[in-house]
Amino acid sequence: MKDKLLFYERENFYELKESKGVEGYEILSITDFIRENDLAQVLDYNTKIIDLTALATYVQIQYIAEGLLRLFDDSTIFISDKKHKEVFKYELRYCFQEFKDIDALGFKDHLEDDINLEKSSSEKIKHRKIIDLTEEELGDFFVKLRDSLYGHEKFKDEFYELVKTFRIFNRIKEHKILSLFLLGESGVGKTEVARTIYRCLGGQKKIAQVNFGNYSSEFSLSSLIGSSRGYIGSEDGEIFIRVRDTDIGVILIDEFEKSNASLFNYFLDVLESGKIISSLAEEINLNGFIIIFTSNISKQDFPLKISPELRSRFDYKGQFTLLYDEDKEKYVEFRVNNIMSKVNMEYEIQLPDNLLEYFLNEIDVSKFTNMRDLNKKIKRTFVDYIADLKSSTTEYEDITSQSKVSIGRKLLNAFKL
Ligand SMILES: Nc1ncnc2c1ncn2[C@@H]1O[C@H](COP(=O)(O)OP(=O)(O)OP(=O)(O)O)[C@@H](O)[C@H]1O
Ligand SMILES: [Mg+2]
């Protein structure tokens, strides 16, 4: 059910259109959506208001509206010409909880109040979610994901299928949260998966991340969801702060096995109800979110540590293994290019193209079983490289002073070595 249908007076329409236009809203007629239902699912309800007036011209108003309106996000604003108020109040009685007039004089404020009210409720915080992407954006998302996450091909294939299914079943209200449980040894890239998904969804802030390694005490549930008012430390729980602060509908719960039974039960509820509820009964709706749980436990320990009820609720359980050597080499290449462009940006020094060769000669990737160690080795190799350059005679055109300086000298100066 949608919240409310707002009725405007016909003579106020253009004023309404203009004032909402200034705020970045566009008013669209429902007719477009009757012709093409799919449009409703990709509608950006932050910038569009839907006018239902045209529904009045149909014979089967109730039938059409009930099928169509549930495709719209619950936060969408619906309006109609007041002329049809009595008809709509009856025909749309299963679609809206409330029918409200926006009166001639104060209608701007009225609508404003409604919108502000919605915004003040934490449930209406806007997160970009995988279910909101158009098919084209989804395609781009997967291209980016495949490019920026090295290896883990099987996971990437399975994740693709999962997301497709999730988007469909979320629309018919059967599947609220997509939950992934990633197992694997330290440094194989479990946390990186969550971060990459966040970035590929266009994240500009910080992923909502809670590390359960810090949560093994008896007070853990209150740290997570806050404690009742009146008690010391009745501030917000960490998960609420993190979810409010992020811009993307992805939550990362690291080291999940370190938590305790009360937290396990809490997450059982979250996956079931699709929302987080604080100790002060504040709710954040997580419909359409992806929650990624990571853990270092072995496959054998997984059933021992995590209850069957919870296990069966994860949509995906995957064992992450170390990348193949060729993927590790791709990672080295990525890091070297990354270092080269940063040095170029910071110091206007163009490092030679054969730098990658140098790294691949110096680093035997097969020796590394933890990507963090490989990363450290890459950093060390770069330091060695600069040291080697001390004796280098390679000349390079200095853009600023037009003189010939060796790259080595320039780098040593830049890094004050
Ligand atoms: N497939 C990958 N693609 C790109 N970078 C990766 C990949 N795997 C790991 N890395 C890099 O390796 C480092 C370690 O990875 P990450 O933190 O994801 O490990 P983890 O499996 O979560 O380990 P832990 O269990 O100790 O938390 C990160 O800095 C990450 O950038
Ligand atoms: Mg991790």
CSV table of C-alpha atoms and ligand atoms in Angstrom, one decimal:
chain,number,residue,atom,x,y,z
A,1,MET,CA,0.0,0.0,0.0
A,2,LYS,CA,1.1,3.5,-0.8
A,3,ASP,CA,1.1,6.2,1.9
A,4,LYS,CA,-1.3,8.8,0.5
A,5,LEU,CA,-2.9,10.3,-2.5
A,6,LEU,CA,-2.8,14.1,-2.6
A,7,PHE,CA,-5.6,16.1,-4.3
A,8,TYR,CA,-4.9,19.5,-5.9
A,9,GLU,CA,-7.5,22.0,-7.2
A,10,ARG,CA,-7.5,22.2,-10.9
A,11,GLU,CA,-6.7,26.0,-11.0
A,12,ASN,CA,-3.6,25.4,-8.9
A,13,PHE,CA,-2.0,22.8,-11.2
A,14,TYR,CA,0.3,25.1,-13.0
A,15,GLU,CA,1.5,26.8,-9.9
A,16,LEU,CA,2.1,23.4,-8.4
A,17,LYS,CA,4.0,22.3,-11.4
A,18,GLU,CA,6.2,25.4,-11.4
A,19,SER,CA,7.0,25.3,-7.7
A,20,LYS,CA,7.8,21.6,-7.8
A,21,GLY,CA,9.9,22.2,-10.9
A,22,VAL,CA,12.0,24.7,-9.0
A,23,GLU,CA,12.7,22.0,-6.4
A,24,GLY,CA,13.7,19.6,-9.2
A,25,TYR,CA,10.5,17.6,-9.5
A,26,GLU,CA,8.7,16.8,-12.7
A,27,ILE,CA,5.1,15.8,-12.8
A,28,LEU,CA,4.3,12.9,-15.1
A,29,SER,CA,0.9,11.5,-16.0
A,30,ILE,CA,0.1,7.9,-15.2
A,31,THR,CA,-0.9,7.3,-18.9
A,32,ASP,CA,2.8,6.7,-19.9
A,33,PHE,CA,3.0,4.0,-17.3
A,34,ILE,CA,-0.2,2.3,-18.4
A,35,ARG,CA,1.2,2.0,-21.9
A,36,GLU,CA,4.6,0.7,-20.6
A,37,ASN,CA,4.5,-0.8,-17.1
A,38,ASP,CA,8.3,-1.3,-17.0
A,39,LEU,CA,8.8,2.5,-16.8
A,40,ALA,CA,7.4,2.4,-13.2
A,41,GLN,CA,10.2,0.2,-12.0
A,42,VAL,CA,12.9,2.4,-13.3
A,43,LEU,CA,11.3,5.6,-12.2
A,44,ASP,CA,13.4,8.0,-10.1
A,45,TYR,CA,10.9,8.8,-7.4
A,46,ASN,CA,13.2,11.5,-6.0
A,47,THR,CA,12.6,13.7,-9.0
A,48,LYS,CA,9.2,12.6,-10.3
A,49,ILE,CA,5.6,13.1,-9.1
A,50,ILE,CA,2.9,11.0,-10.6
A,51,ASP,CA,-0.5,12.5,-11.5
A,52,LEU,CA,-3.2,9.8,-11.5
A,53,THR,CA,-6.0,12.1,-12.9
A,54,ALA,CA,-6.1,10.2,-16.2
A,55,LEU,CA,-7.0,7.0,-14.5
A,56,ALA,CA,-10.5,8.5,-14.1
A,57,THR,CA,-11.1,8.0,-17.8
A,58,TYR,CA,-10.8,4.2,-17.5
A,59,VAL,CA,-13.6,1.9,-16.8
A,60,GLN,CA,-11.7,-0.6,-14.7
A,61,ILE,CA,-9.9,1.9,-12.5
A,62,GLN,CA,-9.5,-0.4,-9.5
A,63,TYR,CA,-8.2,-3.2,-11.6
A,64,ILE,CA,-5.7,-1.1,-13.5
A,65,ALA,CA,-4.5,0.8,-10.5
A,66,GLU,CA,-3.9,-2.2,-8.3
A,67,GLY,CA,-1.8,-3.9,-10.9
A,68,LEU,CA,0.1,-0.8,-11.8
A,69,LEU,CA,0.7,1.1,-8.6
A,70,ARG,CA,2.5,-1.7,-6.8
A,71,LEU,CA,5.3,-1.4,-9.4
A,72,PHE,CA,6.1,2.0,-8.1
A,73,ASP,CA,8.4,2.6,-5.1
A,74,ASP,CA,6.5,3.2,-1.9
A,75,SER,CA,8.2,6.7,-1.6
A,76,THR,CA,6.8,7.9,-4.9
A,77,ILE,CA,4.5,11.0,-4.5
A,78,PHE,CA,1.1,10.6,-6.1
A,79,ILE,CA,-1.3,13.5,-6.9
A,80,SER,CA,-4.6,13.9,-8.6
A,81,ASP,CA,-7.2,16.5,-9.7
A,82,LYS,CA,-9.6,16.9,-6.8
A,83,LYS,CA,-12.5,16.5,-9.2
A,84,HIS,CA,-12.1,12.7,-8.9
A,85,LYS,CA,-11.7,12.6,-5.2
A,86,GLU,CA,-14.8,10.6,-4.4
A,87,VAL,CA,-14.3,8.1,-7.2
A,88,PHE,CA,-10.6,7.6,-6.3
A,89,LYS,CA,-11.3,7.3,-2.6
A,90,TYR,CA,-13.4,4.3,-3.4
A,91,GLU,CA,-11.6,2.7,-6.4
A,92,LEU,CA,-8.2,3.2,-4.9
A,93,ARG,CA,-9.1,2.2,-1.3
A,94,TYR,CA,-6.6,-0.8,-1.5
A,95,CYS,CA,-3.8,1.3,-3.0
A,96,PHE,CA,-3.6,4.3,-0.5
A,97,GLN,CA,-3.8,4.5,3.2
A,98,GLU,CA,-4.8,8.1,3.2
A,99,PHE,CA,-6.4,10.7,0.9
A,100,LYS,CA,-5.5,14.3,1.5
A,101,ASP,CA,-6.3,17.6,0.0
A,102,ILE,CA,-3.6,20.2,-0.7
A,103,ASP,CA,-5.6,23.4,-0.3
A,104,ALA,CA,-5.6,26.3,-2.6
A,105,LEU,CA,-3.6,28.7,-0.4
A,106,GLY,CA,-1.2,26.5,1.4
A,107,PHE,CA,-0.7,23.7,-1.0
A,108,LYS,CA,2.9,24.4,-1.5
A,109,ASP,CA,3.6,24.2,2.2
A,110,HIS,CA,1.4,21.1,2.5
A,111,LEU,CA,3.3,19.1,-0.1
A,112,GLU,CA,6.5,20.4,1.4
A,113,ASP,CA,5.5,19.2,4.8
A,114,ASP,CA,4.7,15.8,3.4
A,115,ILE,CA,8.1,15.6,1.7
A,116,ASN,CA,10.0,16.9,4.7
A,117,LEU,CA,8.2,14.5,7.0
A,118,GLU,CA,9.2,11.7,4.8
A,119,LYS,CA,12.8,12.9,4.7
A,120,SER,CA,13.0,13.3,8.4
A,121,SER,CA,12.1,9.7,8.9
A,122,SER,CA,15.2,7.6,8.5
A,123,GLU,CA,13.4,5.1,6.5
A,124,LYS,CA,13.4,7.5,3.6
A,125,ILE,CA,17.2,8.0,3.4
A,126,LYS,CA,18.1,7.6,-0.2
A,127,HIS,CA,20.6,4.9,-1.0
A,128,ARG,CA,21.5,3.8,-4.5
A,129,LYS,CA,20.6,0.2,-4.7
A,130,ILE,CA,21.2,-2.6,-7.2
A,131,ILE,CA,17.4,-3.0,-7.7
A,132,ASP,CA,17.2,0.7,-8.8
A,133,LEU,CA,19.6,0.3,-11.7
A,134,THR,CA,18.2,0.2,-15.3
A,135,GLU,CA,19.2,-2.8,-17.4
A,136,GLU,CA,21.8,-0.6,-19.1
A,137,GLU,CA,23.3,0.6,-15.8
A,138,LEU,CA,23.3,-3.0,-14.5
A,139,GLY,CA,25.2,-4.1,-17.6
A,140,ASP,CA,27.8,-1.3,-16.9
A,141,PHE,CA,28.0,-2.3,-13.3
A,142,PHE,CA,28.9,-5.9,-14.2
A,143,VAL,CA,31.5,-4.8,-16.7
A,144,LYS,CA,33.1,-2.6,-14.1
A,145,LEU,CA,33.0,-5.3,-11.5
A,146,ARG,CA,34.6,-7.9,-13.8
A,147,ASP,CA,37.4,-5.4,-14.6
A,148,SER,CA,38.2,-4.2,-11.1
A,149,LEU,CA,37.9,-7.4,-9.2
A,150,TYR,CA,40.7,-9.7,-10.2
A,151,GLY,CA,40.1,-13.5,-10.4
A,152,HIS,CA,37.2,-15.1,-8.5
A,153,GLU,CA,35.5,-15.8,-11.8
A,154,LYS,CA,33.1,-18.4,-10.4
A,155,PHE,CA,31.9,-15.9,-7.8
A,156,LYS,CA,31.4,-13.2,-10.5
A,157,ASP,CA,29.3,-15.6,-12.6
A,158,GLU,CA,27.2,-16.7,-9.7
A,159,PHE,CA,26.8,-13.2,-8.4
A,160,TYR,CA,25.5,-12.1,-11.8
A,161,GLU,CA,22.8,-14.8,-11.8
A,162,LEU,CA,21.9,-14.0,-8.1
A,163,VAL,CA,21.4,-10.3,-8.9
A,164,LYS,CA,19.2,-11.0,-11.9
A,165,THR,CA,17.0,-13.3,-9.8
A,166,PHE,CA,17.0,-10.8,-6.9
A,167,ARG,CA,15.9,-7.9,-9.0
A,168,ILE,CA,12.8,-9.9,-10.2
A,169,PHE,CA,11.8,-11.4,-6.9
A,170,ASN,CA,12.4,-8.1,-5.1
A,171,ARG,CA,9.9,-6.5,-7.4
A,172,ILE,CA,7.2,-9.0,-6.6
A,173,LYS,CA,8.0,-8.4,-2.9
A,174,GLU,CA,9.3,-11.9,-2.3
A,175,HIS,CA,13.0,-11.2,-1.7
A,176,LYS,CA,14.0,-8.1,0.4
A,177,ILE,CA,17.7,-8.4,1.0
A,178,LEU,CA,20.4,-10.1,-1.0
A,179,SER,CA,22.7,-11.8,1.5
A,180,LEU,CA,26.1,-13.2,0.7
A,181,PHE,CA,28.3,-15.1,3.1
A,182,LEU,CA,31.9,-15.2,2.0
A,183,LEU,CA,34.3,-17.7,3.6
A,184,GLY,CA,38.0,-17.9,3.1
A,185,GLU,CA,41.4,-17.4,4.6
A,186,SER,CA,42.9,-14.0,5.4
A,187,GLY,CA,43.9,-11.8,2.5
A,188,VAL,CA,42.2,-13.6,-0.3
A,189,GLY,CA,39.9,-10.6,-1.1
A,190,LYS,CA,36.6,-11.2,0.8
A,191,THR,CA,36.4,-7.6,2.1
A,192,GLU,CA,37.6,-6.4,-1.3
A,193,VAL,CA,34.6,-7.9,-3.0
A,194,ALA,CA,32.2,-5.8,-0.8
A,195,ARG,CA,34.3,-2.7,-1.4
A,196,THR,CA,34.4,-3.3,-5.2
A,197,ILE,CA,30.6,-3.8,-5.4
A,198,TYR,CA,30.2,-0.5,-3.4
A,199,ARG,CA,32.5,1.4,-5.8
A,200,CYS,CA,31.0,-0.1,-8.9
A,201,LEU,CA,27.6,1.0,-7.7
A,202,GLY,CA,29.0,4.5,-7.8
A,203,GLY,CA,29.7,4.9,-4.1
A,204,GLN,CA,31.2,8.3,-3.3
A,205,LYS,CA,31.3,8.1,0.5
A,206,LYS,CA,32.1,5.1,2.6
A,207,ILE,CA,30.7,1.6,2.5
A,208,ALA,CA,28.5,0.8,5.6
A,209,GLN,CA,30.9,-1.5,7.4
A,210,VAL,CA,30.7,-3.1,10.8
A,211,ASN,CA,33.5,-5.3,12.0
A,212,PHE,CA,32.2,-8.0,14.4
A,213,GLY,CA,35.7,-8.6,15.6
A,214,ASN,CA,35.0,-5.7,18.0
A,215,TYR,CA,31.7,-7.2,19.0
A,216,SER,CA,32.4,-10.3,21.1
A,217,SER,CA,31.4,-8.8,24.5
A,218,GLU,CA,28.1,-9.1,26.2
A,219,PHE,CA,27.2,-5.5,25.3
A,220,SER,CA,27.6,-6.2,21.6
A,221,LEU,CA,24.0,-6.0,20.7
A,222,SER,CA,23.6,-2.5,22.3
A,223,SER,CA,26.7,-1.3,20.5
A,224,LEU,CA,25.2,-2.4,17.3
A,225,ILE,CA,21.7,-1.1,17.6
A,226,GLY,CA,21.9,1.3,20.5
A,227,SER,CA,20.6,0.9,24.1
A,228,SER,CA,17.3,2.0,25.6
A,229,ARG,CA,17.0,5.6,26.5
A,230,GLY,CA,18.0,6.4,30.0
A,231,TYR,CA,20.9,4.0,30.1
A,232,ILE,CA,24.5,5.2,29.7
A,233,GLY,CA,25.5,5.2,26.1
A,234,SER,CA,22.0,5.4,24.7
A,235,GLU,CA,23.3,6.9,21.5
A,236,ASP,CA,22.7,5.3,18.2
A,237,GLY,CA,24.0,1.9,17.4
A,238,GLU,CA,26.9,1.5,15.0
A,239,ILE,CA,24.9,-0.1,12.2
A,240,PHE,CA,22.4,2.8,12.2
A,241,ILE,CA,25.2,5.4,12.0
A,242,ARG,CA,27.0,3.5,9.2
A,243,VAL,CA,23.8,2.9,7.1
A,244,ARG,CA,22.7,6.5,7.5
A,245,ASP,CA,26.2,7.8,6.5
A,246,THR,CA,26.5,5.7,3.3
A,247,ASP,CA,25.2,6.5,-0.1
A,248,ILE,CA,24.9,2.9,-1.4
A,249,GLY,CA,22.6,0.0,-0.4
A,250,VAL,CA,25.5,-2.3,0.5
A,251,ILE,CA,26.4,-3.4,4.1
A,252,LEU,CA,29.6,-5.2,4.9
A,253,ILE,CA,29.6,-7.3,8.1
A,254,ASP,CA,33.2,-8.3,8.6
A,255,GLU,CA,34.4,-11.3,10.8
A,256,PHE,CA,30.8,-12.3,11.4
A,257,GLU,CA,31.8,-15.5,13.2
A,258,LYS,CA,33.3,-13.4,16.1
A,259,SER,CA,29.8,-12.2,17.2
A,260,ASN,CA,27.5,-14.1,19.6
A,261,ALA,CA,24.0,-15.6,19.7
A,262,SER,CA,22.1,-12.4,20.3
A,263,LEU,CA,23.7,-10.9,17.2
A,264,PHE,CA,23.0,-14.0,15.1
A,265,ASN,CA,19.4,-13.8,16.1
A,266,TYR,CA,19.2,-10.1,15.3
A,267,PHE,CA,20.4,-10.8,11.8
A,268,LEU,CA,18.0,-13.6,11.4
A,269,ASP,CA,15.3,-11.0,11.9
A,270,VAL,CA,16.9,-8.5,9.6
A,271,LEU,CA,17.1,-10.9,6.7
A,272,GLU,CA,13.5,-12.0,7.4
A,273,SER,CA,11.9,-8.6,7.8
A,274,GLY,CA,14.1,-6.6,5.5
A,275,LYS,CA,14.8,-3.8,8.1
A,276,ILE,CA,16.9,-2.9,11.0
A,277,ILE,CA,15.2,-1.8,14.2
A,278,SER,CA,17.0,0.1,16.8
A,279,SER,CA,16.5,-0.2,20.6
A,280,LEU,CA,14.4,2.9,20.4
A,281,ALA,CA,12.2,1.3,17.8
A,282,GLU,CA,13.6,3.4,15.0
A,283,GLU,CA,13.5,1.6,11.7
A,284,ILE,CA,15.6,1.7,8.5
A,285,ASN,CA,14.1,-0.2,5.6
A,286,LEU,CA,16.8,-2.2,3.9
A,287,ASN,CA,14.6,-3.4,1.0
A,288,GLY,CA,16.9,-3.9,-2.0
A,289,PHE,CA,20.1,-3.9,0.0
A,290,ILE,CA,23.0,-6.3,-0.4
A,291,ILE,CA,24.5,-7.5,2.9
A,292,ILE,CA,27.8,-9.2,2.7
A,293,PHE,CA,29.0,-11.2,5.6
A,294,THR,CA,32.7,-12.3,5.7
A,295,SER,CA,34.4,-14.8,7.8
A,296,ASN,CA,37.7,-16.6,8.2
A,297,ILE,CA,36.2,-19.8,9.4
A,298,SER,CA,36.8,-22.9,7.4
A,299,LYS,CA,34.1,-24.7,5.4
A,300,GLN,CA,34.1,-27.5,8.0
A,301,ASP,CA,33.6,-25.0,10.9
A,302,PHE,CA,30.9,-23.1,9.1
A,303,PRO,CA,28.0,-25.4,10.2
A,304,LEU,CA,29.4,-25.6,13.7
A,305,LYS,CA,29.6,-21.8,14.2
A,306,ILE,CA,26.5,-20.7,12.3
A,307,SER,CA,23.0,-22.0,13.1
A,308,PRO,CA,21.1,-23.9,10.4
A,309,GLU,CA,18.3,-21.3,10.5
A,310,LEU,CA,20.7,-18.5,9.7
A,311,ARG,CA,22.7,-20.6,7.2
A,312,SER,CA,19.6,-21.4,5.2
A,313,ARG,CA,18.8,-17.7,4.9
A,314,PHE,CA,22.0,-16.7,3.1
A,315,ASP,CA,21.3,-16.5,-0.6
A,316,TYR,CA,24.9,-17.3,-1.4
A,317,LYS,CA,27.6,-19.1,0.6
A,318,GLY,CA,30.9,-19.1,-1.1
A,319,GLN,CA,34.4,-20.3,-0.3
A,320,PHE,CA,37.0,-17.8,-1.5
A,321,THR,CA,40.4,-19.2,-2.4
A,322,LEU,CA,43.6,-17.5,-3.3
A,323,LEU,CA,43.8,-16.0,-6.8
A,324,TYR,CA,45.5,-17.9,-9.6
A,325,ASP,CA,49.0,-16.7,-10.4
A,326,GLU,CA,47.9,-15.1,-13.7
A,327,ASP,CA,45.3,-13.1,-11.7
A,328,LYS,CA,47.9,-12.1,-9.2
A,329,GLU,CA,50.1,-10.9,-12.1
A,330,LYS,CA,47.1,-8.8,-13.3
A,331,TYR,CA,46.9,-7.4,-9.8
A,332,VAL,CA,50.6,-6.5,-9.9
A,333,GLU,CA,50.1,-4.8,-13.3
A,334,PHE,CA,47.1,-2.9,-11.9
A,335,ARG,CA,49.1,-1.7,-8.8
A,336,VAL,CA,52.1,-0.7,-11.0
A,337,ASN,CA,50.0,1.3,-13.3
A,338,ASN,CA,48.3,2.8,-10.3
A,339,ILE,CA,51.7,3.8,-8.8
A,340,MET,CA,52.9,5.2,-12.1
A,341,SER,CA,49.8,7.4,-12.5
A,342,LYS,CA,50.0,8.7,-9.0
A,343,VAL,CA,53.7,9.6,-9.3
A,344,ASN,CA,52.8,11.3,-12.6
A,345,MET,CA,50.0,13.3,-11.0
A,346,GLU,CA,51.9,14.3,-7.9
A,347,TYR,CA,55.4,15.0,-9.3
A,348,GLU,CA,54.9,15.1,-13.1
A,349,ILE,CA,57.3,12.3,-13.5
A,350,GLN,CA,56.7,9.9,-16.3
A,351,LEU,CA,58.1,6.5,-15.2
A,352,PRO,CA,59.5,4.3,-18.0
A,353,ASP,CA,57.1,1.9,-19.6
A,354,ASN,CA,59.2,-1.2,-18.8
A,355,LEU,CA,58.5,-0.7,-15.1
A,356,LEU,CA,56.0,-3.5,-15.1
A,357,GLU,CA,58.6,-5.9,-16.5
A,358,TYR,CA,60.9,-5.0,-13.7
A,359,PHE,CA,58.2,-5.8,-11.1
A,360,LEU,CA,57.3,-9.1,-12.7
A,361,ASN,CA,60.9,-10.1,-12.7
A,362,GLU,CA,61.4,-9.1,-9.1
A,363,ILE,CA,58.2,-10.7,-7.7
A,364,ASP,CA,57.5,-14.4,-7.8
A,365,VAL,CA,53.7,-14.2,-7.4
A,366,SER,CA,53.3,-17.9,-6.8
A,367,LYS,CA,55.0,-17.4,-3.4
A,368,PHE,CA,52.2,-15.2,-2.0
A,369,THR,CA,49.2,-16.8,-0.3
A,370,ASN,CA,47.9,-13.5,1.0
A,371,MET,CA,47.1,-10.5,-1.2
A,372,ARG,CA,48.1,-8.2,1.6
A,373,ASP,CA,51.6,-9.6,1.6
A,374,LEU,CA,51.8,-9.3,-2.2
A,375,ASN,CA,50.8,-5.7,-1.9
A,376,LYS,CA,53.5,-5.1,0.7
A,377,LYS,CA,56.0,-6.8,-1.6
A,378,ILE,CA,54.9,-4.5,-4.5
A,379,LYS,CA,55.6,-1.5,-2.3
A,380,ARG,CA,59.0,-2.8,-1.2
A,381,THR,CA,59.9,-3.5,-4.8
A,382,PHE,CA,59.1,0.1,-5.7
A,383,VAL,CA,61.4,1.4,-3.0
A,384,ASP,CA,64.1,-0.9,-4.3
A,385,TYR,CA,63.5,0.4,-7.8
A,386,ILE,CA,64.0,4.0,-6.7
A,387,ALA,CA,67.2,3.0,-5.0
A,388,ASP,CA,68.4,1.2,-8.2
A,389,LEU,CA,67.8,4.4,-10.1
A,390,LYS,CA,70.4,6.2,-8.1
A,391,SER,CA,72.9,4.8,-10.5
A,392,SER,CA,70.7,5.2,-13.5
A,393,THR,CA,71.7,7.5,-16.3
A,394,THR,CA,68.4,7.6,-18.1
A,395,GLU,CA,67.8,11.2,-19.2
A,396,TYR,CA,64.4,12.7,-19.1
A,397,GLU,CA,63.0,16.0,-20.2
A,398,ASP,CA,61.9,18.1,-17.3
A,399,ILE,CA,58.8,19.9,-18.3
A,400,THR,CA,59.2,22.7,-15.8
A,401,SER,CA,62.8,23.6,-16.1
A,402,GLN,CA,63.4,22.4,-19.7
A,403,SER,CA,66.6,20.8,-18.6
A,404,LYS,CA,67.7,17.2,-18.8
A,405,VAL,CA,67.5,15.5,-15.4
A,406,SER,CA,67.8,11.8,-14.6
A,407,ILE,CA,64.5,10.2,-13.5
A,408,GLY,CA,66.4,8.7,-10.6
A,409,ARG,CA,67.5,12.1,-9.4
A,410,LYS,CA,64.1,13.6,-9.9
A,411,LEU,CA,62.4,10.6,-8.0
A,412,LEU,CA,64.9,10.8,-5.2
A,413,ASN,CA,64.2,14.5,-4.8
A,414,ALA,CA,60.5,13.9,-5.0
A,415,PHE,CA,60.6,11.3,-2.2
A,416,LYS,CA,63.3,13.2,-0.3
A,417,LEU,CA,65.6,10.2,-0.3
B,1,LIG,N1,40.7,-10.0,-6.3
B,1,LIG,C1,41.3,-8.9,-5.9
B,1,LIG,N2,41.3,-7.9,-6.7
B,1,LIG,C2,41.9,-6.7,-6.3
B,1,LIG,N3,42.5,-6.5,-5.1
B,1,LIG,C3,42.5,-7.5,-4.3
B,1,LIG,C4,41.9,-8.8,-4.6
B,1,LIG,N4,42.0,-9.6,-3.6
B,1,LIG,C5,42.7,-8.9,-2.6
B,1,LIG,N5,43.0,-7.7,-3.0
B,1,LIG,C6,43.7,-6.7,-2.2
B,1,LIG,O1,44.4,-7.5,-1.2
B,1,LIG,C7,44.2,-6.9,0.1
B,1,LIG,C8,43.6,-7.9,1.1
B,1,LIG,O2,42.2,-8.3,0.7
B,1,LIG,P1,41.0,-8.3,1.7
B,1,LIG,O3,41.1,-7.2,2.7
B,1,LIG,O4,39.8,-8.3,0.9
B,1,LIG,O5,41.2,-9.7,2.3
B,1,LIG,P2,40.2,-10.5,3.3
B,1,LIG,O6,39.9,-11.8,2.5
B,1,LIG,O7,39.0,-9.7,3.6
B,1,LIG,O8,41.1,-10.9,4.5
B,1,LIG,P3,40.7,-10.9,6.1
B,1,LIG,O9,40.0,-12.2,6.2
B,1,LIG,O10,42.0,-10.9,6.7
B,1,LIG,O11,39.9,-9.7,6.4
B,1,LIG,C9,43.3,-5.6,-0.1
B,1,LIG,O12,44.2,-4.5,0.0
B,1,LIG,C10,42.8,-5.7,-1.5
B,1,LIG,O13,42.9,-4.5,-2.1
B,2,MG,MG,38.5,-8.8,5.4
